[in-house]
mmCIF file of C-alpha atoms and ligand atoms in Angstrom:
data_model
loop_
_atom_site.group_PDB
_atom_site.id
_atom_site.type_symbol
_atom_site.label_atom_id
_atom_site.label_comp_id
_atom_site.label_asym_id
_atom_site.label_seq_id
_atom_site.Cartn_x
_atom_site.Cartn_y
_atom_site.Cartn_z
ATOM 1 C CA MET C 1 12.226 11.249 9.623
ATOM 2 C CA GLN C 2 11.935 14.955 9.005
ATOM 3 C CA LYS C 3 12.073 16.005 5.354
ATOM 4 C CA ILE C 4 14.436 18.725 4.213
ATOM 5 C CA PHE C 5 14.338 20.611 0.923
ATOM 6 C CA SER C 6 16.742 23.336 -0.165
ATOM 7 C CA GLY C 7 18.497 24.540 -3.297
ATOM 8 C CA VAL C 8 20.978 26.826 -4.989
ATOM 9 C CA GLN C 9 20.636 28.613 -8.339
ATOM 10 C CA PRO C 10 23.267 27.850 -10.986
ATOM 11 C CA SER C 11 23.399 31.583 -11.595
ATOM 12 C CA GLY C 12 27.090 32.336 -11.205
ATOM 13 C CA ASN C 13 30.053 31.336 -9.116
ATOM 14 C CA ILE C 14 28.865 29.843 -5.845
ATOM 15 C CA HIS C 15 30.404 31.852 -3.033
ATOM 16 C CA ILE C 16 31.284 31.342 0.609
ATOM 17 C CA GLY C 17 27.987 32.994 1.656
ATOM 18 C CA ASN C 18 25.978 30.270 -0.113
ATOM 19 C CA TYR C 19 28.242 27.636 1.446
ATOM 20 C CA LEU C 20 28.475 28.876 5.046
ATOM 21 C CA ALA C 21 24.812 29.781 5.450
ATOM 22 C CA VAL C 22 23.257 26.855 3.669
ATOM 23 C CA ILE C 23 25.276 24.026 2.097
ATOM 24 C CA LYS C 24 27.384 23.498 5.246
ATOM 25 C CA GLN C 25 24.159 23.053 7.265
ATOM 26 C CA TRP C 26 22.902 20.412 4.848
ATOM 27 C CA VAL C 27 25.838 18.117 5.525
ATOM 28 C CA ALA C 28 24.918 17.834 9.207
ATOM 29 C CA LEU C 29 21.198 17.563 8.452
ATOM 30 C CA GLN C 30 21.562 14.638 6.051
ATOM 31 C CA GLU C 31 22.680 12.408 8.945
ATOM 32 C CA LYS C 32 19.289 12.592 10.630
ATOM 33 C CA SER C 33 16.814 13.596 7.896
ATOM 34 C CA ASP C 34 15.499 12.729 4.448
ATOM 35 C CA CYS C 35 17.116 15.427 2.337
ATOM 36 C CA ILE C 36 16.396 16.711 -1.142
ATOM 37 C CA PHE C 37 18.924 19.176 -2.568
ATOM 38 C CA CYS C 38 17.917 20.824 -5.803
ATOM 39 C CA ILE C 39 19.814 22.805 -8.419
ATOM 40 C CA VAL C 40 17.168 25.383 -9.236
ATOM 41 C CA ASP C 41 17.856 26.216 -12.876
ATOM 42 C CA TRP C 42 14.335 27.533 -13.554
ATOM 43 C CA HIS C 43 14.990 30.187 -10.916
ATOM 44 C CA ALA C 44 18.342 31.080 -12.453
ATOM 45 C CA ILE C 45 16.757 31.987 -15.807
ATOM 46 C CA THR C 46 14.497 34.651 -14.296
ATOM 47 C CA VAL C 47 17.370 37.117 -14.798
ATOM 48 C CA PRO C 48 19.538 37.508 -17.911
ATOM 49 C CA TYR C 49 21.937 34.538 -18.085
ATOM 50 C CA GLU C 50 24.639 33.129 -20.298
ATOM 51 C CA VAL C 51 22.762 30.435 -22.252
ATOM 52 C CA LYS C 52 25.853 28.505 -23.357
ATOM 53 C CA ALA C 53 27.285 28.359 -19.833
ATOM 54 C CA LEU C 54 24.132 27.108 -18.066
ATOM 55 C CA GLN C 55 24.845 23.349 -18.233
ATOM 56 C CA GLN C 56 28.398 23.964 -17.025
ATOM 57 C CA LYS C 57 27.075 26.027 -14.090
ATOM 58 C CA ILE C 58 24.643 23.219 -13.203
ATOM 59 C CA LYS C 59 27.537 20.711 -13.113
ATOM 60 C CA GLU C 60 29.554 23.104 -10.946
ATOM 61 C CA VAL C 61 26.769 23.351 -8.377
ATOM 62 C CA ALA C 62 26.521 19.542 -8.326
ATOM 63 C CA SER C 63 30.318 19.326 -7.791
ATOM 64 C CA ILE C 64 30.015 21.743 -4.880
ATOM 65 C CA TYR C 65 27.258 19.691 -3.244
ATOM 66 C CA LEU C 66 29.395 16.562 -3.537
ATOM 67 C CA ALA C 67 32.638 18.268 -2.507
ATOM 68 C CA SER C 68 30.863 19.657 0.588
ATOM 69 C CA GLY C 69 30.023 16.148 1.713
ATOM 70 C CA ILE C 70 26.489 15.592 0.437
ATOM 71 C CA ASN C 71 26.154 11.842 0.003
ATOM 72 C CA PRO C 72 24.091 11.033 -3.115
ATOM 73 C CA GLU C 73 23.259 7.590 -1.758
ATOM 74 C CA LYS C 74 21.586 9.157 1.245
ATOM 75 C CA SER C 75 20.305 12.450 -0.131
ATOM 76 C CA VAL C 76 18.590 13.267 -3.409
ATOM 77 C CA ILE C 77 20.521 15.667 -5.658
ATOM 78 C CA PHE C 78 18.712 16.747 -8.813
ATOM 79 C CA VAL C 79 18.069 19.509 -11.328
ATOM 80 C CA GLN C 80 14.719 21.283 -11.026
ATOM 81 C CA SER C 81 13.942 21.333 -14.779
ATOM 82 C CA GLN C 82 14.223 17.533 -14.914
ATOM 83 C CA VAL C 83 11.087 17.231 -12.772
ATOM 84 C CA LYS C 84 8.294 18.968 -14.690
ATOM 85 C CA GLU C 85 5.900 18.800 -11.732
ATOM 86 C CA HIS C 86 7.650 21.916 -10.325
ATOM 87 C CA SER C 87 6.202 24.072 -13.104
ATOM 88 C CA GLU C 88 2.779 22.428 -12.906
ATOM 89 C CA LEU C 89 2.450 23.048 -9.184
ATOM 90 C CA ALA C 90 3.810 26.593 -9.521
ATOM 91 C CA TRP C 91 1.062 27.413 -12.040
ATOM 92 C CA LEU C 92 -1.655 26.063 -9.765
ATOM 93 C CA LEU C 93 -0.280 27.902 -6.733
ATOM 94 C CA ASN C 94 -0.181 31.111 -8.786
ATOM 95 C CA THR C 95 -3.966 30.976 -8.895
ATOM 96 C CA ILE C 96 -4.246 31.327 -5.108
ATOM 97 C CA THR C 97 -1.316 33.716 -4.489
ATOM 98 C CA PRO C 98 -2.311 37.355 -4.071
ATOM 99 C CA PHE C 99 -0.537 39.742 -6.447
ATOM 100 C CA GLY C 100 0.048 42.118 -3.504
ATOM 101 C CA ASP C 101 2.009 39.448 -1.576
ATOM 102 C CA LEU C 102 4.430 39.112 -4.490
ATOM 103 C CA GLN C 103 4.789 42.889 -4.808
ATOM 104 C CA ARG C 104 5.978 43.001 -1.203
ATOM 105 C CA MET C 105 8.891 40.573 -1.723
ATOM 106 C CA THR C 106 12.175 42.313 -0.869
ATOM 107 C CA GLN C 107 14.257 40.221 -3.250
ATOM 108 C CA PHE C 108 11.981 41.139 -6.161
ATOM 109 C CA LYS C 109 12.355 44.824 -5.313
ATOM 110 C CA ASP C 110 16.169 44.520 -4.962
ATOM 111 C CA LYS C 111 16.617 42.534 -8.172
ATOM 112 C CA SER C 112 14.262 44.862 -10.097
ATOM 113 C CA LYS C 113 16.420 47.799 -9.019
ATOM 114 C CA LYS C 114 19.587 45.980 -10.146
ATOM 115 C CA LEU C 115 17.967 45.192 -13.515
ATOM 116 C CA GLN C 116 16.822 48.810 -13.879
ATOM 117 C CA GLY C 117 13.232 47.910 -14.716
ATOM 118 C CA ASN C 118 14.139 45.214 -17.277
ATOM 119 C CA VAL C 119 12.096 42.686 -15.300
ATOM 120 C CA ASN C 120 10.183 39.649 -16.566
ATOM 121 C CA ALA C 121 7.064 38.034 -15.082
ATOM 122 C CA GLY C 122 9.182 34.998 -14.101
ATOM 123 C CA LEU C 123 11.155 37.080 -11.624
ATOM 124 C CA PHE C 124 7.903 38.374 -10.132
ATOM 125 C CA ASN C 125 6.536 34.817 -9.808
ATOM 126 C CA TYR C 126 9.842 33.384 -8.517
ATOM 127 C CA PRO C 127 8.526 32.948 -4.930
ATOM 128 C CA VAL C 128 5.541 30.916 -6.196
ATOM 129 C CA LEU C 129 7.848 28.537 -8.061
ATOM 130 C CA MET C 130 9.908 28.295 -4.867
ATOM 131 C CA ALA C 131 6.748 27.508 -2.859
ATOM 132 C CA GLY C 132 6.015 24.749 -5.396
ATOM 133 C CA ASP C 133 9.576 23.375 -5.029
ATOM 134 C CA ILE C 134 9.156 23.102 -1.277
ATOM 135 C CA LEU C 135 5.551 21.880 -1.084
ATOM 136 C CA LEU C 136 5.958 19.169 -3.750
ATOM 137 C CA TYR C 137 8.141 17.172 -1.350
ATOM 138 C CA GLN C 138 5.955 17.558 1.783
ATOM 139 C CA THR C 139 8.901 19.343 3.357
ATOM 140 C CA ASP C 140 9.238 19.855 7.123
ATOM 141 C CA LEU C 141 12.258 22.178 7.144
ATOM 142 C CA VAL C 142 13.881 24.543 4.639
ATOM 143 C CA PRO C 143 17.411 25.733 5.475
ATOM 144 C CA VAL C 144 18.127 29.061 3.727
ATOM 145 C CA GLY C 145 20.105 32.271 4.092
ATOM 146 C CA GLU C 146 18.493 35.403 5.536
ATOM 147 C CA ASP C 147 17.585 36.758 2.072
ATOM 148 C CA GLN C 148 15.345 33.759 1.303
ATOM 149 C CA LYS C 149 13.518 33.682 4.649
ATOM 150 C CA GLN C 150 10.674 35.847 3.351
ATOM 151 C CA HIS C 151 10.110 33.452 0.441
ATOM 152 C CA VAL C 152 9.809 30.442 2.775
ATOM 153 C CA GLU C 153 7.356 32.416 4.894
ATOM 154 C CA LEU C 154 5.289 33.027 1.774
ATOM 155 C CA ALA C 155 5.431 29.282 0.977
ATOM 156 C CA ARG C 156 3.952 28.654 4.447
ATOM 157 C CA THR C 157 1.156 31.148 3.793
ATOM 158 C CA ILE C 158 0.414 29.568 0.406
ATOM 159 C CA ALA C 159 0.364 26.047 1.912
ATOM 160 C CA LYS C 160 -2.077 27.113 4.642
ATOM 161 C CA LYS C 161 -4.303 28.896 2.134
ATOM 162 C CA PHE C 162 -4.334 25.883 -0.210
ATOM 163 C CA ASN C 163 -5.123 23.479 2.651
ATOM 164 C CA SER C 164 -7.997 25.595 3.907
ATOM 165 C CA LYS C 165 -9.464 26.059 0.410
ATOM 166 C CA PHE C 166 -9.090 22.514 -0.935
ATOM 167 C CA GLY C 167 -8.501 20.330 2.156
ATOM 168 C CA GLU C 168 -5.293 19.117 3.887
ATOM 169 C CA THR C 169 -2.804 18.511 1.070
ATOM 170 C CA PHE C 170 0.537 20.062 1.984
ATOM 171 C CA LYS C 171 2.763 20.007 5.048
ATOM 172 C CA VAL C 172 3.389 23.558 6.257
ATOM 173 C CA PRO C 173 7.210 23.876 6.235
ATOM 174 C CA GLU C 174 9.389 25.556 8.865
ATOM 175 C CA VAL C 175 12.299 27.787 7.935
ATOM 176 C CA SER C 176 15.824 27.293 9.333
ATOM 177 C CA VAL C 177 18.192 30.269 9.332
ATOM 178 C CA LEU C 178 21.553 30.307 11.138
ATOM 179 C CA LYS C 179 22.010 32.750 14.041
ATOM 180 C CA ILE C 180 25.484 33.686 12.805
ATOM 181 C CA GLY C 181 26.390 33.644 9.113
ATOM 182 C CA ALA C 182 22.895 33.796 7.596
ATOM 183 C CA LYS C 183 23.960 36.892 5.684
ATOM 184 C CA ILE C 184 27.581 37.068 4.595
ATOM 185 C CA MET C 185 28.303 40.550 3.308
ATOM 186 C CA SER C 186 30.078 41.775 0.182
ATOM 187 C CA LEU C 187 33.854 42.220 0.560
ATOM 188 C CA THR C 188 33.760 45.554 -1.248
ATOM 189 C CA GLU C 189 30.457 46.940 0.081
ATOM 190 C CA PRO C 190 29.978 45.337 3.506
ATOM 191 C CA LEU C 191 26.522 46.843 3.975
ATOM 192 C CA LYS C 192 25.255 44.717 1.044
ATOM 193 C CA LYS C 193 25.018 40.921 0.998
ATOM 194 C CA MET C 194 27.603 38.920 -0.919
ATOM 195 C CA SER C 195 25.969 37.952 -4.220
ATOM 196 C CA LYS C 196 26.813 35.714 -7.176
ATOM 197 C CA SER C 197 25.641 38.349 -9.593
ATOM 198 C CA ASP C 198 27.686 41.248 -8.204
ATOM 199 C CA PRO C 199 30.993 42.164 -9.842
ATOM 200 C CA GLU C 200 34.344 40.850 -8.598
ATOM 201 C CA PRO C 201 36.151 41.235 -6.222
ATOM 202 C CA SER C 202 33.068 41.439 -3.974
ATOM 203 C CA ARG C 203 32.954 37.716 -3.193
ATOM 204 C CA ILE C 204 35.097 34.621 -2.641
ATOM 205 C CA GLY C 205 34.050 31.802 -4.952
ATOM 206 C CA LEU C 206 34.431 28.227 -3.742
ATOM 207 C CA PHE C 207 36.696 27.480 -6.714
ATOM 208 C CA ASP C 208 38.848 30.630 -6.387
ATOM 209 C CA THR C 209 42.602 30.098 -6.651
ATOM 210 C CA PRO C 210 44.903 30.855 -3.685
ATOM 211 C CA GLU C 211 46.122 33.987 -5.522
ATOM 212 C CA GLN C 212 42.574 35.250 -6.058
ATOM 213 C CA ILE C 213 41.650 34.585 -2.429
ATOM 214 C CA ARG C 214 44.715 36.425 -1.087
ATOM 215 C CA LYS C 215 44.118 39.390 -3.377
ATOM 216 C CA LYS C 216 40.409 39.708 -2.598
ATOM 217 C CA ILE C 217 40.854 39.409 1.179
ATOM 218 C CA GLY C 218 43.779 41.852 1.025
ATOM 219 C CA SER C 219 41.622 44.448 -0.713
ATOM 220 C CA ALA C 220 38.431 43.810 1.315
ATOM 221 C CA THR C 221 36.913 47.010 2.695
ATOM 222 C CA THR C 222 37.602 47.526 6.394
ATOM 223 C CA ASP C 223 37.153 50.531 8.659
ATOM 224 C CA SER C 224 39.278 53.535 9.503
ATOM 225 C CA ASP C 225 40.644 52.327 12.878
ATOM 226 C CA LYS C 226 42.858 49.266 13.374
ATOM 227 C CA GLU C 227 40.907 47.326 15.987
ATOM 228 C CA ILE C 228 39.777 43.743 15.250
ATOM 229 C CA LYS C 229 36.407 43.971 16.959
ATOM 230 C CA PHE C 230 32.977 42.544 16.074
ATOM 231 C CA ASN C 231 30.535 45.420 15.743
ATOM 232 C CA PRO C 232 28.407 45.082 12.581
ATOM 233 C CA LYS C 233 26.823 48.536 12.963
ATOM 234 C CA GLU C 234 30.015 50.547 13.347
ATOM 235 C CA LYS C 235 32.569 48.185 11.793
ATOM 236 C CA PRO C 236 30.670 46.199 9.128
ATOM 237 C CA GLY C 237 33.758 45.283 7.073
ATOM 238 C CA ILE C 238 35.860 43.744 9.824
ATOM 239 C CA SER C 239 32.776 42.182 11.458
ATOM 240 C CA ASN C 240 31.991 40.369 8.212
ATOM 241 C CA LEU C 241 35.575 39.084 7.957
ATOM 242 C CA LEU C 242 35.434 37.944 11.598
ATOM 243 C CA THR C 243 32.203 36.040 10.885
ATOM 244 C CA ILE C 244 33.798 34.302 7.894
ATOM 245 C CA TYR C 245 36.895 33.431 9.979
ATOM 246 C CA SER C 246 34.774 32.106 12.832
ATOM 247 C CA LEU C 247 32.634 29.862 10.605
ATOM 248 C CA PHE C 248 35.565 28.397 8.680
ATOM 249 C CA ALA C 249 37.738 27.915 11.777
ATOM 250 C CA ASP C 250 34.818 26.714 13.945
ATOM 251 C CA LYS C 251 35.962 29.132 16.640
ATOM 252 C CA PRO C 252 33.893 31.699 18.558
ATOM 253 C CA ILE C 253 34.354 35.309 17.400
ATOM 254 C CA LYS C 254 35.421 36.344 20.935
ATOM 255 C CA ASP C 255 38.424 33.966 20.769
ATOM 256 C CA ILE C 256 39.472 35.346 17.376
ATOM 257 C CA GLU C 257 39.244 38.934 18.662
ATOM 258 C CA LYS C 258 41.549 37.969 21.544
ATOM 259 C CA GLU C 259 43.997 36.168 19.257
ATOM 260 C CA PHE C 260 44.382 39.255 17.050
ATOM 261 C CA GLN C 261 44.246 41.908 19.759
ATOM 262 C CA GLY C 262 46.657 44.731 18.863
ATOM 263 C CA LYS C 263 47.855 42.950 15.707
ATOM 264 C CA GLY C 264 46.244 45.154 13.045
ATOM 265 C CA TYR C 265 44.263 44.402 9.911
ATOM 266 C CA ALA C 266 47.147 43.215 7.713
ATOM 267 C CA SER C 267 48.044 40.327 9.983
ATOM 268 C CA PHE C 268 44.368 39.340 10.470
ATOM 269 C CA LYS C 269 43.687 39.462 6.743
ATOM 270 C CA SER C 270 46.754 37.370 6.000
ATOM 271 C CA ALA C 271 45.648 34.701 8.525
ATOM 272 C CA LEU C 272 42.114 34.738 7.064
ATOM 273 C CA ALA C 273 43.482 34.294 3.525
ATOM 274 C CA ASP C 274 45.611 31.327 4.729
ATOM 275 C CA LEU C 275 42.565 29.765 6.385
ATOM 276 C CA LEU C 276 40.355 30.186 3.300
ATOM 277 C CA ILE C 277 43.039 28.836 0.968
ATOM 278 C CA LYS C 278 43.287 25.735 3.149
ATOM 279 C CA LYS C 279 39.542 25.236 3.636
ATOM 280 C CA LEU C 280 38.684 25.750 -0.038
ATOM 281 C CA GLU C 281 41.415 23.431 -1.330
ATOM 282 C CA PRO C 282 39.121 20.349 -1.307
ATOM 283 C CA PHE C 283 36.616 22.209 -3.522
ATOM 284 C CA ARG C 284 39.292 23.002 -6.128
ATOM 285 C CA ASN C 285 40.636 19.460 -6.031
ATOM 286 C CA LYS C 286 37.228 17.793 -6.257
ATOM 287 C CA LYS C 287 36.197 20.029 -9.133
ATOM 288 C CA ALA C 288 39.312 19.020 -11.070
ATOM 289 C CA GLU C 289 38.475 15.358 -10.371
ATOM 290 C CA PHE C 290 34.814 15.698 -11.445
ATOM 291 C CA ASP C 291 35.755 17.700 -14.559
ATOM 292 C CA LYS C 292 37.668 14.623 -15.733
ATOM 293 C CA ASN C 293 34.625 12.395 -15.212
ATOM 294 C CA PRO C 294 31.432 14.249 -16.250
ATOM 295 C CA GLU C 295 29.457 10.985 -16.557
ATOM 296 C CA PHE C 296 29.749 10.535 -12.789
ATOM 297 C CA ILE C 297 27.847 13.772 -12.069
ATOM 298 C CA GLU C 298 25.352 13.092 -14.874
ATOM 299 C CA LYS C 299 24.506 9.703 -13.382
ATOM 300 C CA ILE C 300 23.949 11.172 -9.919
ATOM 301 C CA LEU C 301 21.650 13.855 -11.358
ATOM 302 C CA THR C 302 19.642 11.347 -13.410
ATOM 303 C CA ASP C 303 19.205 9.021 -10.407
ATOM 304 C CA GLY C 304 18.282 12.012 -8.247
ATOM 305 C CA ALA C 305 15.664 13.244 -10.730
ATOM 306 C CA ASN C 306 14.082 9.775 -10.866
ATOM 307 C CA ARG C 307 13.831 9.649 -7.063
ATOM 308 C CA ALA C 308 12.504 13.212 -6.817
ATOM 309 C CA ARG C 309 9.971 12.713 -9.641
ATOM 310 C CA LYS C 310 8.388 9.778 -7.825
ATOM 311 C CA ILE C 311 7.630 11.889 -4.751
ATOM 312 C CA ALA C 312 6.572 14.894 -6.843
ATOM 313 C CA GLN C 313 4.141 12.798 -8.889
ATOM 314 C CA GLU C 314 2.472 11.470 -5.745
ATOM 315 C CA THR C 315 1.901 14.999 -4.471
ATOM 316 C CA MET C 316 0.599 16.197 -7.863
ATOM 317 C CA GLN C 317 -1.883 13.337 -7.961
ATOM 318 C CA LYS C 318 -3.295 14.543 -4.641
ATOM 319 C CA VAL C 319 -3.346 18.169 -5.826
ATOM 320 C CA ARG C 320 -5.200 17.362 -9.041
ATOM 321 C CA THR C 321 -7.748 15.305 -7.118
ATOM 322 C CA VAL C 322 -8.534 17.995 -4.528
ATOM 323 C CA MET C 323 -8.692 20.724 -7.197
ATOM 324 C CA ASN C 324 -10.921 18.529 -9.382
ATOM 325 C CA LEU C 325 -8.569 18.809 -12.372
HETATM 326 N N1 AQP N 401 25.460 36.542 1.140
HETATM 327 C C1 AQP N 401 24.819 35.468 1.577
HETATM 328 N N2 AQP N 401 24.996 35.075 2.848
HETATM 329 C C2 AQP N 401 24.344 33.975 3.322
HETATM 330 N N3 AQP N 401 23.518 33.210 2.568
HETATM 331 C C3 AQP N 401 23.334 33.563 1.300
HETATM 332 N N4 AQP N 401 22.599 33.025 0.317
HETATM 333 C C4 AQP N 401 22.760 33.772 -0.796
HETATM 334 N N5 AQP N 401 23.599 34.797 -0.567
HETATM 335 C C5 AQP N 401 23.972 34.702 0.738
HETATM 336 C C6 AQP N 401 21.786 31.815 0.466
HETATM 337 O O1 AQP N 401 22.325 30.821 -0.402
HETATM 338 C C7 AQP N 401 21.268 29.986 -0.877
HETATM 339 C C8 AQP N 401 21.359 29.881 -2.365
HETATM 340 O O2 AQP N 401 21.201 31.163 -2.940
HETATM 341 P P1 AQP N 401 20.490 31.285 -4.332
HETATM 342 O O3 AQP N 401 21.267 30.527 -5.318
HETATM 343 O O4 AQP N 401 19.066 30.930 -4.176
HETATM 344 O O5 AQP N 401 20.551 32.769 -4.744
HETATM 345 P P2 AQP N 401 20.371 34.132 -3.996
HETATM 346 O O6 AQP N 401 19.701 33.990 -2.679
HETATM 347 O O7 AQP N 401 19.715 35.083 -4.945
HETATM 348 O O8 AQP N 401 21.875 34.449 -3.759
HETATM 349 P P3 AQP N 401 22.978 35.135 -4.604
HETATM 350 O O9 AQP N 401 24.231 34.472 -4.258
HETATM 351 O O10 AQP N 401 22.871 36.586 -4.366
HETATM 352 O O11 AQP N 401 22.673 34.819 -6.113
HETATM 353 P P4 AQP N 401 22.243 35.754 -7.293
HETATM 354 O O12 AQP N 401 23.261 36.837 -7.380
HETATM 355 O O13 AQP N 401 22.224 34.845 -8.446
HETATM 356 O O14 AQP N 401 20.881 36.291 -6.958
HETATM 357 C C9 AQP N 401 19.951 30.637 -0.420
HETATM 358 O O15 AQP N 401 19.432 29.918 0.677
HETATM 359 C C10 AQP N 401 20.360 32.018 -0.018
HETATM 360 O O16 AQP N 401 19.549 32.521 1.027
#
């Protein structure tokens, strides 16, 4: 069976971009693959974070995985920092990763700009840790959003370099990025991607209340004319909303354009808010259920870490042998 690895950072409120581009794909993949879904807390601390809230954020990501339909009996769900081999492999891979390759990473440049130069070495080395995450599990396929594609490509380069230097050790993973929905844009600045770390009301969180959803969709940036037409270059705002509608309704964009022909933005936005309120209801309900029973999530994460650690230790044994460590 093909092996899948992917993850989400517990770095804020998980939004519909994270869900539509990635988590939704996982649910279908787990039927036919061996899946490992990680909560990548070591990545989340590469930028300033709220220390006291971190464990709560980790539990929230786990609730989202479960509420989306990830089955913990089939798939492994675990927290990165509970499997120490991730940091060990990252260090070793650092020694074969060219500095220049890391300097070229778009996400590093974007995040450095956001942090106005207040950047730590962890953020710079983030893609090497991510390569370690993927390669530890002999992964075949990594489903990610558009913004993480470059990092998976670097993981491929690192795997090939390691194999040629030390002998066949790692599988070289493929990347999987959706054709539509791989980059959901900000509601307030539709030329930028929706991001957990951007201020509200730029995103819809999976636990947002119906009132918040209606308000944010109502105030989402659109364009000066009134036509509901998909044209990301000229009408980025409405095109982004059409993409979100299409992915939640499982309907082609062309059909939605027809349905709202001549109806104007207000009526389209109201229908989109209704749809999101309905589709996100299970996330709110499940979260309330899990909040009442924290031991349930803790048990799943402990079991998951034990299963993940076993695979990771096997790979590390091979790595130490070929590197003569
Ligand atoms: N706007 C997006 N549209 C589609 N996919 C997205 N992803 C992130 N933003 C969008 C994908 O979601 C997965 C998990 O993301 P992450 O937790 O690794 O963090 P990120 O890529 O840095 O995304 P954020 O939401 O912008 O988080 P912050 O603000 O914390 O940096 C990844 O596969 C990502 O591609």
